[in-house]
mmCIF file of C-alpha atoms in Angstrom:
data_model
loop_
_atom_site.group_PDB
_atom_site.id
_atom_site.type_symbol
_atom_site.label_atom_id
_atom_site.label_comp_id
_atom_site.label_asym_id
_atom_site.label_seq_id
_atom_site.Cartn_x
_atom_site.Cartn_y
_atom_site.Cartn_z
ATOM 1 C CA UNK C 287 0.440 -4.705 17.263
ATOM 2 C CA UNK C 288 -1.155 -5.632 13.983
ATOM 3 C CA UNK C 289 1.048 -7.208 11.331
ATOM 4 C CA UNK C 290 1.067 -9.231 8.130
ATOM 5 C CA UNK C 291 3.441 -12.031 7.149
ATOM 6 C CA UNK C 292 3.617 -13.364 3.624
ATOM 7 C CA UNK C 293 5.799 -15.907 1.931
ATOM 8 C CA UNK C 294 9.100 -14.763 0.578
ATOM 9 C CA UNK C 295 9.740 -14.784 -3.106
ATOM 10 C CA UNK C 296 10.488 -14.800 -5.799
ATOM 11 C CA UNK C 297 8.006 -17.378 -6.961
ATOM 12 C CA UNK C 298 8.706 -18.663 -10.461
ATOM 13 C CA UNK C 299 6.009 -20.585 -12.334
ATOM 14 C CA UNK C 300 5.335 -21.714 -15.849
ATOM 15 C CA UNK C 301 2.321 -20.340 -17.658
ATOM 16 C CA UNK C 302 -0.934 -22.131 -16.726
ATOM 17 C CA UNK C 303 0.485 -23.374 -13.404
ATOM 18 C CA UNK C 304 -1.452 -23.094 -10.156
ATOM 19 C CA UNK C 305 -0.487 -20.222 -7.863
ATOM 20 C CA UNK C 306 -0.622 -19.963 -4.094
ATOM 21 C CA UNK C 307 0.902 -17.095 -2.123
ATOM 22 C CA UNK C 308 0.558 -17.547 1.614
ATOM 23 C CA UNK C 309 -0.438 -14.711 3.921
ATOM 24 C CA UNK C 310 -1.082 -14.777 7.658
ATOM 25 C CA UNK C 311 -1.960 -11.900 9.913
ATOM 26 C CA UNK C 312 -1.995 -10.776 13.515
ATOM 27 C CA UNK C 313 -4.665 -8.341 14.585
ATOM 28 C CA UNK C 314 -6.300 -7.289 17.811
ATOM 29 C CA UNK C 315 -9.703 -6.553 16.313
ATOM 30 C CA UNK C 316 -11.602 -7.586 13.205
ATOM 31 C CA UNK C 317 -9.563 -6.296 10.292
ATOM 32 C CA UNK C 318 -10.357 -6.040 6.623
ATOM 33 C CA UNK C 319 -7.909 -7.972 4.428
ATOM 34 C CA UNK C 320 -6.562 -7.067 1.015
ATOM 35 C CA UNK C 321 -4.335 -8.189 -1.803
ATOM 36 C CA UNK C 322 -2.634 -5.453 -3.803
ATOM 37 C CA UNK C 323 -0.566 -5.920 -6.965
ATOM 38 C CA UNK C 324 2.337 -3.776 -8.128
ATOM 39 C CA UNK C 325 3.497 -3.926 -11.741
ATOM 40 C CA UNK C 326 7.025 -2.732 -12.544
ATOM 41 C CA UNK C 327 7.418 1.014 -12.176
ATOM 42 C CA UNK C 328 3.863 1.563 -10.988
ATOM 43 C CA UNK C 329 1.961 2.193 -7.794
ATOM 44 C CA UNK C 330 -0.124 -0.449 -6.086
ATOM 45 C CA UNK C 331 -3.545 -1.493 -7.346
ATOM 46 C CA UNK C 332 -6.228 -3.242 -5.351
ATOM 47 C CA UNK C 333 -6.639 -6.837 -6.543
ATOM 48 C CA UNK C 334 -9.267 -8.099 -4.104
ATOM 49 C CA UNK C 335 -10.489 -7.693 -0.564
ATOM 50 C CA UNK C 336 -12.563 -9.366 2.167
ATOM 51 C CA UNK C 337 -14.115 -7.570 5.087
ATOM 52 C CA UNK C 338 -15.261 -10.359 7.404
ATOM 53 C CA UNK C 339 -14.542 -13.975 8.282
ATOM 54 C CA UNK C 340 -15.342 -16.550 5.582
ATOM 55 C CA UNK C 341 -15.695 -13.861 2.926
ATOM 56 C CA UNK C 342 -14.069 -14.732 -0.388
ATOM 57 C CA UNK C 343 -12.579 -11.939 -2.451
ATOM 58 C CA UNK C 344 -12.108 -12.551 -6.161
ATOM 59 C CA UNK C 345 -10.961 -10.654 -9.226
ATOM 60 C CA UNK C 346 -9.331 -11.504 -12.568
ATOM 61 C CA UNK C 347 -9.217 -15.211 -11.693
ATOM 62 C CA UNK C 348 -7.527 -14.593 -8.326
ATOM 63 C CA UNK C 349 -9.237 -15.648 -5.099
ATOM 64 C CA UNK C 350 -8.572 -15.396 -1.375
ATOM 65 C CA UNK C 351 -10.708 -16.462 1.585
ATOM 66 C CA UNK C 352 -10.670 -14.706 4.973
ATOM 67 C CA UNK C 353 -9.958 -17.503 7.467
ATOM 68 C CA UNK C 354 -10.311 -16.264 11.031
ATOM 69 C CA UNK C 355 -9.528 -19.651 12.611
ATOM 70 C CA UNK C 356 -6.126 -19.827 10.913
ATOM 71 C CA UNK C 357 -5.658 -16.026 10.617
ATOM 72 C CA UNK C 358 -4.868 -16.466 6.934
ATOM 73 C CA UNK C 359 -5.737 -14.903 3.595
ATOM 74 C CA UNK C 360 -3.887 -16.964 0.984
ATOM 75 C CA UNK C 361 -3.978 -15.806 -2.644
ATOM 76 C CA UNK C 362 -4.720 -18.422 -5.325
ATOM 77 C CA UNK C 363 -5.120 -18.558 -9.066
ATOM 78 C CA UNK C 364 -5.821 -21.678 -11.051
ATOM 79 C CA UNK C 365 -3.853 -20.814 -14.185
ATOM 80 C CA UNK C 366 -1.331 -17.987 -14.221
ATOM 81 C CA UNK C 367 -0.356 -15.991 -17.283
ATOM 82 C CA UNK C 368 2.837 -14.153 -18.158
ATOM 83 C CA UNK C 369 0.915 -10.917 -17.631
ATOM 84 C CA UNK C 370 0.424 -11.835 -13.953
ATOM 85 C CA UNK C 371 4.127 -11.283 -13.299
ATOM 86 C CA UNK C 372 4.254 -8.608 -10.604
ATOM 87 C CA UNK C 373 4.777 -8.103 -6.885
ATOM 88 C CA UNK C 374 1.830 -9.074 -4.688
ATOM 89 C CA UNK C 375 1.212 -7.515 -1.273
ATOM 90 C CA UNK C 376 -1.074 -8.816 1.419
ATOM 91 C CA UNK C 377 -2.439 -6.092 3.694
ATOM 92 C CA UNK C 378 -4.808 -5.500 6.546
ATOM 93 C CA UNK C 379 -6.676 -2.494 7.776
ATOM 94 C CA UNK C 380 -7.845 -1.960 11.309
ATOM 95 C CA UNK C 381 -11.094 -0.648 9.795
ATOM 96 C CA UNK C 382 -10.423 2.843 10.971
ATOM 97 C CA UNK C 383 -7.291 4.526 9.823
ATOM 98 C CA UNK C 384 -4.234 2.334 9.610
ATOM 99 C CA UNK C 385 -2.940 -0.067 7.011
ATOM 100 C CA UNK C 386 -0.321 -2.780 7.466
ATOM 101 C CA UNK C 387 1.373 -4.408 4.487
ATOM 102 C CA UNK C 388 3.362 -7.586 4.130
ATOM 103 C CA UNK C 389 6.825 -7.520 2.609
ATOM 104 C CA UNK C 390 5.600 -8.473 -0.856
ATOM 105 C CA UNK C 391 6.053 -11.583 -3.002
ATOM 106 C CA UNK C 392 7.476 -11.290 -6.486
ATOM 107 C CA UNK C 393 5.874 -13.587 -9.035
ATOM 108 C CA UNK C 394 7.655 -14.461 -12.277
ATOM 109 C CA UNK C 395 5.641 -16.391 -14.848
ATOM 110 C CA UNK C 396 7.581 -17.975 -17.702
ATOM 111 C CA UNK C 397 6.027 -18.686 -21.096
ATOM 112 C CA UNK H 76 -9.094 10.965 -15.420
ATOM 113 C CA UNK H 77 -9.262 10.000 -11.743
ATOM 114 C CA UNK H 78 -5.760 9.915 -10.371
ATOM 115 C CA UNK H 79 -3.278 10.576 -7.610
ATOM 116 C CA UNK H 80 -0.262 12.584 -8.696
ATOM 117 C CA UNK H 81 3.061 12.988 -6.957
ATOM 118 C CA UNK H 82 5.930 15.343 -7.614
ATOM 119 C CA UNK H 83 8.758 14.994 -8.107
ATOM 120 C CA UNK H 84 9.025 11.416 -9.334
ATOM 121 C CA UNK H 85 12.750 11.281 -8.652
ATOM 122 C CA UNK H 86 14.795 13.357 -6.238
ATOM 123 C CA UNK H 87 18.413 13.258 -5.147
ATOM 124 C CA UNK H 88 19.299 15.543 -2.271
ATOM 125 C CA UNK H 89 21.835 15.987 0.496
ATOM 126 C CA UNK H 90 21.549 15.437 4.212
ATOM 127 C CA UNK H 91 19.795 18.272 6.027
ATOM 128 C CA UNK H 92 18.308 20.068 3.030
ATOM 129 C CA UNK H 93 14.578 20.491 3.577
ATOM 130 C CA UNK H 94 12.327 19.068 0.900
ATOM 131 C CA UNK H 95 8.653 18.620 0.133
ATOM 132 C CA UNK H 96 7.025 15.900 -1.910
ATOM 133 C CA UNK H 97 3.607 16.942 -3.173
ATOM 134 C CA UNK H 98 0.569 14.717 -3.505
ATOM 135 C CA UNK H 99 -2.700 15.667 -5.133
ATOM 136 C CA UNK H 100 -5.894 13.746 -5.884
ATOM 137 C CA UNK H 101 -8.815 14.763 -8.076
ATOM 138 C CA UNK H 102 -11.415 12.328 -6.729
ATOM 139 C CA UNK H 103 -12.664 14.397 -3.768
ATOM 140 C CA UNK H 104 -11.391 11.711 -1.414
ATOM 141 C CA UNK H 105 -11.449 12.351 2.311
ATOM 142 C CA UNK H 106 -8.718 9.900 3.333
ATOM 143 C CA UNK H 107 -5.101 10.331 2.239
ATOM 144 C CA UNK H 108 -1.974 8.562 3.363
ATOM 145 C CA UNK H 109 1.790 8.384 2.838
ATOM 146 C CA UNK H 110 3.826 5.176 2.709
ATOM 147 C CA UNK H 111 7.439 4.307 2.240
ATOM 148 C CA UNK H 112 8.503 1.118 0.475
ATOM 149 C CA UNK H 113 11.786 -0.549 1.340
ATOM 150 C CA UNK H 114 13.135 -3.911 0.125
ATOM 151 C CA UNK H 115 12.062 -6.759 2.380
ATOM 152 C CA UNK H 116 9.834 -4.512 4.463
ATOM 153 C CA UNK H 117 6.913 -3.880 2.152
ATOM 154 C CA UNK H 118 5.028 -0.627 2.605
ATOM 155 C CA UNK H 119 4.963 1.125 5.936
ATOM 156 C CA UNK H 120 2.518 3.889 6.728
ATOM 157 C CA UNK H 121 4.060 7.239 7.637
ATOM 158 C CA UNK H 122 1.083 9.553 8.184
ATOM 159 C CA UNK H 123 -2.564 9.625 7.244
ATOM 160 C CA UNK H 124 -5.313 12.200 7.137
ATOM 161 C CA UNK H 125 -9.020 11.653 7.591
ATOM 162 C CA UNK H 126 -9.964 15.120 6.321
ATOM 163 C CA UNK H 127 -8.823 18.722 6.103
ATOM 164 C CA UNK H 128 -6.778 19.685 9.169
ATOM 165 C CA UNK H 129 -7.040 16.121 10.571
ATOM 166 C CA UNK H 130 -3.799 14.143 10.459
ATOM 167 C CA UNK H 131 -2.292 11.357 12.543
ATOM 168 C CA UNK H 132 0.810 9.227 12.774
ATOM 169 C CA UNK H 133 1.219 5.893 11.097
ATOM 170 C CA UNK H 134 3.828 3.300 11.926
ATOM 171 C CA UNK H 135 6.980 5.248 10.989
ATOM 172 C CA UNK H 136 6.371 9.006 11.413
ATOM 173 C CA UNK H 137 9.792 10.006 12.771
ATOM 174 C CA UNK H 138 11.539 12.578 10.611
ATOM 175 C CA UNK H 139 8.435 13.463 8.584
ATOM 176 C CA UNK H 140 5.733 16.101 8.709
ATOM 177 C CA UNK H 141 2.498 16.477 6.808
ATOM 178 C CA UNK H 142 -0.240 19.031 6.390
ATOM 179 C CA UNK H 143 -3.773 18.946 4.998
ATOM 180 C CA UNK H 144 -4.916 22.452 4.310
ATOM 181 C CA UNK H 145 -6.992 21.525 1.286
ATOM 182 C CA UNK H 146 -8.899 18.332 0.635
ATOM 183 C CA UNK H 147 -7.048 17.491 -2.576
ATOM 184 C CA UNK H 148 -3.459 18.024 -1.372
ATOM 185 C CA UNK H 149 -1.366 16.173 1.187
ATOM 186 C CA UNK H 150 2.310 17.152 1.026
ATOM 187 C CA UNK H 151 5.049 15.189 2.787
ATOM 188 C CA UNK H 152 7.763 17.318 4.352
ATOM 189 C CA UNK H 153 11.243 16.195 5.327
ATOM 190 C CA UNK H 154 12.693 19.092 7.317
ATOM 191 C CA UNK H 155 16.155 17.585 7.725
ATOM 192 C CA UNK H 156 16.500 14.507 5.508
ATOM 193 C CA UNK H 157 18.932 11.779 6.458
ATOM 194 C CA UNK H 158 20.297 8.852 4.413
ATOM 195 C CA UNK H 159 17.968 6.395 6.201
ATOM 196 C CA UNK H 160 15.072 8.205 4.539
ATOM 197 C CA UNK H 161 16.271 7.055 1.139
ATOM 198 C CA UNK H 162 13.258 5.122 -0.079
ATOM 199 C CA UNK H 163 10.370 4.871 -2.533
ATOM 200 C CA UNK H 164 7.419 6.941 -1.330
ATOM 201 C CA UNK H 165 3.776 6.448 -2.252
ATOM 202 C CA UNK H 166 0.795 8.654 -1.634
ATOM 203 C CA UNK H 167 -2.658 7.097 -1.582
ATOM 204 C CA UNK H 168 -6.231 8.275 -1.217
ATOM 205 C CA UNK H 169 -9.640 6.730 -0.657
ATOM 206 C CA UNK H 170 -13.213 7.911 -0.431
ATOM 207 C CA UNK H 171 -13.602 7.186 3.280
ATOM 208 C CA UNK H 172 -12.295 4.916 6.001
ATOM 209 C CA UNK H 173 -9.182 3.079 4.903
ATOM 210 C CA UNK H 174 -10.572 -0.368 5.541
ATOM 211 C CA UNK H 175 -13.892 0.145 3.833
ATOM 212 C CA UNK H 176 -12.868 1.735 0.560
ATOM 213 C CA UNK H 177 -10.252 1.047 -2.090
ATOM 214 C CA UNK H 178 -7.049 3.044 -1.814
ATOM 215 C CA UNK H 179 -5.753 4.619 -5.010
ATOM 216 C CA UNK H 180 -1.986 4.946 -5.174
ATOM 217 C CA UNK H 181 0.177 7.508 -6.876
ATOM 218 C CA UNK H 182 3.079 6.480 -9.141
ATOM 219 C CA UNK H 183 5.712 6.876 -6.429
ATOM 220 C CA UNK H 184 8.613 9.206 -5.659
ATOM 221 C CA UNK H 185 12.084 7.745 -5.473
ATOM 222 C CA UNK H 186 14.132 9.743 -2.979
ATOM 223 C CA UNK H 187 17.865 9.423 -2.479
ATOM 224 C CA UNK H 188 19.538 11.275 0.399
ATOM 225 C CA UNK H 189 23.334 11.402 0.264
#
């Protein structure tokens, strides 16, 4: 079945460091891919998405490219801020009804 | 304000005592879904609904029931809760198909079953 695997955390970075959170997926069809962010005590919010191969999703300085050949959707940001500290979830949708989430990666950014 | 609301936010109950967690959205969304979040497992989909009276199982439906009698409401029912259903539950909604539209999440309901 469909699934998502993302790197375990926590990831601890200093402010202005470069961020990469790895995400790979397994899917039988042509899924849509997402990154969601969860701040402490809150529900998830959509960060970015890509709906087909080679699409790049971007938002708030974060980027991820849908790579069909490597079945990956890695999240990157060139310069993280303390306010980016949160849990990040990679997810896929089978384009119809179901969603599959990774286990989440906690990011801690130190001043 | 566009939002998804859940009630209660926190609930402690005992094994076997039926409970309902309510979910309501004010965005006229067709698609609604329930997830549970457990450490190390991320979010797992319990049930989803494409529209009124249309529901289907997600990845982990055992021990749960849902209903969709009105477009705005999608309650989650645990008829006989067990300790392995202790978890953080999220309701979500979107305008249409889950993969095509952004899902909006509620604030979560933390359930403890003793």
